[in-house]
Amino acid sequence: MQKKLKVLICDDHAILLEGLKACLQRMPFIGSVVVSNNPADALDLLKDHASSIDLCITDLDFYQENSGLHLIDYIREHAHSTSTLVYTSHEEIWNINAIMHAGVDGVVFKSCTPDELQHAIRCICDGDKYFCERFQQLVRHIEMQIPDTTDHLTTQETNVLHLLARGLRAGEIAEELHVSVNTVNTHKAHLLSKFNASNTTELIIKAFVKGIVELKLQKNAPSGGR
């Protein structure tokens, strides 16, 4: 690798941000490191210097309104020469699913060693993908929990599922679909069985992972540490 790389890091933990910057600066193939503690400023940096930034390393969850996924979306749309690496502690099912669908070039959890992070950066900047073993385990676990029978939903089951995901209750769904509450509950029972779900929350999350429904999470939803 002859060219020295320019890297943008975005993370809202100041100590981690400076520590990660120092770690990267010790890597012989890294030329310069730019840091940002929020996605909005990182977006401005990308807009001004997109052609010169080779890699963007970002967490997912920030205290500000935007998330690391906003950066990734912008890069996919406007900065095709910039690779993306998610560096996070978030192992929640919705975050794993979001990463799976974001088209990132790599994922390394913060529990990984600096050597693995360096290896991931090398792989990505050489044109390969890199997903740490823990991420691969979580993806396999999610996929194993969703039976193949979910591919065979009836039209009305799909309608009920979408309305459940919007937070509607059985009576409201019955009114929306012009059917009885008993009919809605029957469809719901079939859905729980097909998704091997024990409750509505598990049902919706599994449907979200399958890409059947959209799930809008609250910005302040409880989550694990970064």
Short mmCIF file of C-alpha atoms in Angstrom, two decimals, residues 32-197:
data_model
loop_
_atom_site.label_atom_id
_atom_site.label_comp_id
_atom_site.label_asym_id
_atom_site.label_seq_id
_atom_site.Cartn_x
_atom_site.Cartn_y
_atom_site.Cartn_z
CA SER A 32 -3.69 12.04 8.26
CA VAL A 33 -6.61 11.64 10.64
CA VAL A 34 -9.51 14.08 10.91
CA VAL A 35 -11.89 13.77 13.86
CA SER A 36 -15.45 14.88 14.56
CA ASN A 37 -17.59 14.40 17.64
CA ASN A 38 -20.96 14.59 15.86
CA PRO A 39 -22.41 13.46 12.52
CA ALA A 40 -23.48 16.95 11.42
CA ASP A 41 -19.91 18.28 11.52
CA ALA A 42 -18.63 15.08 9.94
CA LEU A 43 -21.09 15.56 7.08
CA ASP A 44 -19.73 19.07 6.52
CA LEU A 45 -16.20 17.68 6.43
CA LEU A 46 -17.25 15.04 3.93
CA LYS A 47 -18.95 17.60 1.73
CA ASP A 48 -15.83 19.78 1.73
CA HIS A 49 -13.22 17.02 1.44
CA ALA A 50 -15.02 13.93 0.16
CA SER A 51 -12.61 13.36 -2.70
CA SER A 52 -9.61 13.25 -0.34
CA ILE A 53 -11.06 11.13 2.49
CA ASP A 54 -10.29 7.47 1.90
CA LEU A 55 -12.04 5.98 4.92
CA CYS A 56 -14.75 7.07 7.34
CA ILE A 57 -14.84 5.27 10.70
CA THR A 58 -18.03 5.97 12.62
CA ASP A 59 -20.06 4.83 15.59
CA LEU A 60 -23.81 4.36 15.09
CA ASP A 61 -25.52 6.10 17.99
CA PHE A 62 -25.00 9.73 18.95
CA TYR A 63 -26.71 12.14 21.32
CA GLN A 64 -27.46 14.43 18.38
CA GLU A 65 -30.37 13.84 16.00
CA ASN A 66 -28.27 12.39 13.19
CA SER A 67 -26.64 8.98 13.44
CA GLY A 68 -23.65 7.29 11.91
CA LEU A 69 -26.02 5.81 9.35
CA HIS A 70 -26.60 9.33 7.97
CA LEU A 71 -22.88 9.54 7.23
CA ILE A 72 -22.90 6.14 5.57
CA ASP A 73 -25.94 7.05 3.46
CA TYR A 74 -24.26 10.27 2.33
CA ILE A 75 -21.06 8.44 1.40
CA ARG A 76 -22.97 5.84 -0.61
CA GLU A 77 -24.77 8.60 -2.51
CA HIS A 78 -22.08 11.23 -2.97
CA ALA A 79 -18.60 10.05 -1.95
CA HIS A 80 -18.00 6.84 -3.86
CA SER A 81 -14.24 6.88 -3.28
CA THR A 82 -14.68 6.85 0.52
CA SER A 83 -14.92 3.49 2.28
CA THR A 84 -16.92 3.01 5.47
CA LEU A 85 -16.14 1.15 8.69
CA VAL A 86 -18.61 0.93 11.59
CA TYR A 87 -16.77 0.94 14.94
CA THR A 88 -19.32 0.44 17.69
CA SER A 89 -20.36 -1.40 20.83
CA HIS A 90 -24.02 -1.65 19.83
CA GLU A 91 -25.13 -5.24 19.39
CA GLU A 92 -28.90 -4.66 19.48
CA ILE A 93 -30.90 -6.51 16.86
CA TRP A 94 -32.09 -3.33 15.14
CA ASN A 95 -28.54 -1.98 14.88
CA ILE A 96 -27.23 -5.26 13.43
CA ASN A 97 -30.04 -5.21 10.90
CA ALA A 98 -29.38 -1.57 10.00
CA ILE A 99 -25.71 -2.33 9.43
CA MET A 100 -26.60 -5.34 7.29
CA HIS A 101 -28.68 -3.15 5.02
CA ALA A 102 -26.39 -0.09 5.01
CA GLY A 103 -23.83 -1.45 2.56
CA VAL A 104 -20.82 -0.72 4.77
CA ASP A 105 -17.35 -2.03 3.96
CA GLY A 106 -16.63 -3.35 7.42
CA VAL A 107 -17.67 -3.70 11.04
CA VAL A 108 -15.41 -3.90 14.09
CA PHE A 109 -16.77 -3.89 17.62
CA LYS A 110 -14.99 -1.80 20.24
CA SER A 111 -14.28 -4.97 22.19
CA CYS A 112 -11.89 -6.09 19.42
CA THR A 113 -8.14 -5.59 19.72
CA PRO A 114 -6.22 -2.71 18.08
CA ASP A 115 -4.50 -5.31 15.89
CA GLU A 116 -7.84 -6.46 14.53
CA LEU A 117 -8.90 -2.87 13.88
CA GLN A 118 -5.66 -2.27 11.98
CA HIS A 119 -6.19 -5.47 10.00
CA ALA A 120 -9.75 -4.40 9.17
CA ILE A 121 -8.58 -1.01 7.91
CA ARG A 122 -5.91 -2.66 5.75
CA CYS A 123 -8.45 -5.06 4.26
CA ILE A 124 -10.96 -2.32 3.49
CA CYS A 125 -8.40 0.03 1.96
CA ASP A 126 -7.15 -2.85 -0.20
CA GLY A 127 -10.66 -3.14 -1.63
CA ASP A 128 -11.91 -6.02 0.53
CA LYS A 129 -14.65 -6.24 3.15
CA TYR A 130 -14.05 -7.00 6.83
CA PHE A 131 -16.62 -8.07 9.40
CA CYS A 132 -15.38 -9.12 12.82
CA GLU A 133 -16.30 -12.58 14.09
CA ARG A 134 -18.70 -11.22 16.73
CA PHE A 135 -20.71 -9.38 14.08
CA GLN A 136 -20.86 -12.51 11.94
CA GLN A 137 -22.09 -14.51 14.95
CA LEU A 138 -24.87 -12.01 15.62
CA VAL A 139 -25.99 -12.05 11.98
CA ARG A 140 -26.08 -15.85 11.96
CA HIS A 141 -28.03 -15.85 15.24
CA ILE A 142 -30.63 -13.43 13.90
CA GLU A 143 -31.09 -15.37 10.69
CA MET A 144 -31.45 -18.68 12.56
CA GLN A 145 -34.26 -17.29 14.71
CA ILE A 146 -36.54 -16.56 11.75
CA PRO A 147 -38.26 -19.60 10.22
CA ASP A 148 -38.56 -19.97 6.44
CA THR A 149 -42.35 -20.04 6.81
CA THR A 150 -42.30 -16.24 7.09
CA ASP A 151 -41.85 -16.16 3.31
CA HIS A 152 -45.41 -17.45 2.93
CA LEU A 153 -47.60 -14.76 4.44
CA THR A 154 -51.06 -14.11 3.09
CA THR A 155 -51.98 -10.62 1.93
CA GLN A 156 -54.16 -10.05 4.97
CA GLU A 157 -51.47 -11.32 7.35
CA THR A 158 -49.05 -8.87 5.79
CA ASN A 159 -51.57 -6.05 6.21
CA VAL A 160 -52.09 -6.91 9.88
CA LEU A 161 -48.33 -7.13 10.41
CA HIS A 162 -47.74 -3.64 8.97
CA LEU A 163 -50.47 -2.17 11.16
CA LEU A 164 -49.10 -3.89 14.26
CA ALA A 165 -45.72 -2.37 13.45
CA ARG A 166 -47.39 1.06 13.37
CA GLY A 167 -48.57 0.45 16.94
CA LEU A 168 -52.26 -0.13 16.22
CA ARG A 169 -54.34 -2.34 18.52
CA ALA A 170 -56.63 -5.16 17.39
CA GLY A 171 -59.74 -2.96 17.39
CA GLU A 172 -58.04 -0.24 15.37
CA ILE A 173 -56.71 -2.78 12.88
CA ALA A 174 -60.17 -4.30 12.53
CA GLU A 175 -61.59 -0.87 11.74
CA GLU A 176 -58.79 -0.11 9.28
CA LEU A 177 -59.21 -3.40 7.39
CA HIS A 178 -63.02 -3.58 7.76
CA VAL A 179 -62.94 -6.96 9.46
CA SER A 180 -63.87 -8.24 12.91
CA VAL A 181 -61.56 -8.14 15.91
CA ASN A 182 -61.70 -11.95 16.03
CA THR A 183 -60.38 -12.05 12.44
CA VAL A 184 -57.51 -9.75 13.36
CA ASN A 185 -56.65 -11.89 16.38
CA THR A 186 -56.69 -15.00 14.19
CA HIS A 187 -54.27 -13.41 11.73
CA LYS A 188 -52.10 -12.29 14.61
CA ALA A 189 -52.02 -15.81 16.04
CA HIS A 190 -50.96 -17.15 12.64
CA LEU A 191 -48.21 -14.51 12.45
CA LEU A 192 -46.89 -15.38 15.91
CA SER A 193 -46.75 -19.01 14.90
CA LYS A 194 -45.07 -18.38 11.54
CA PHE A 195 -42.42 -16.13 13.09
CA ASN A 196 -41.98 -18.38 16.13
CA ALA A 197 -42.58 -15.27 18.24
#
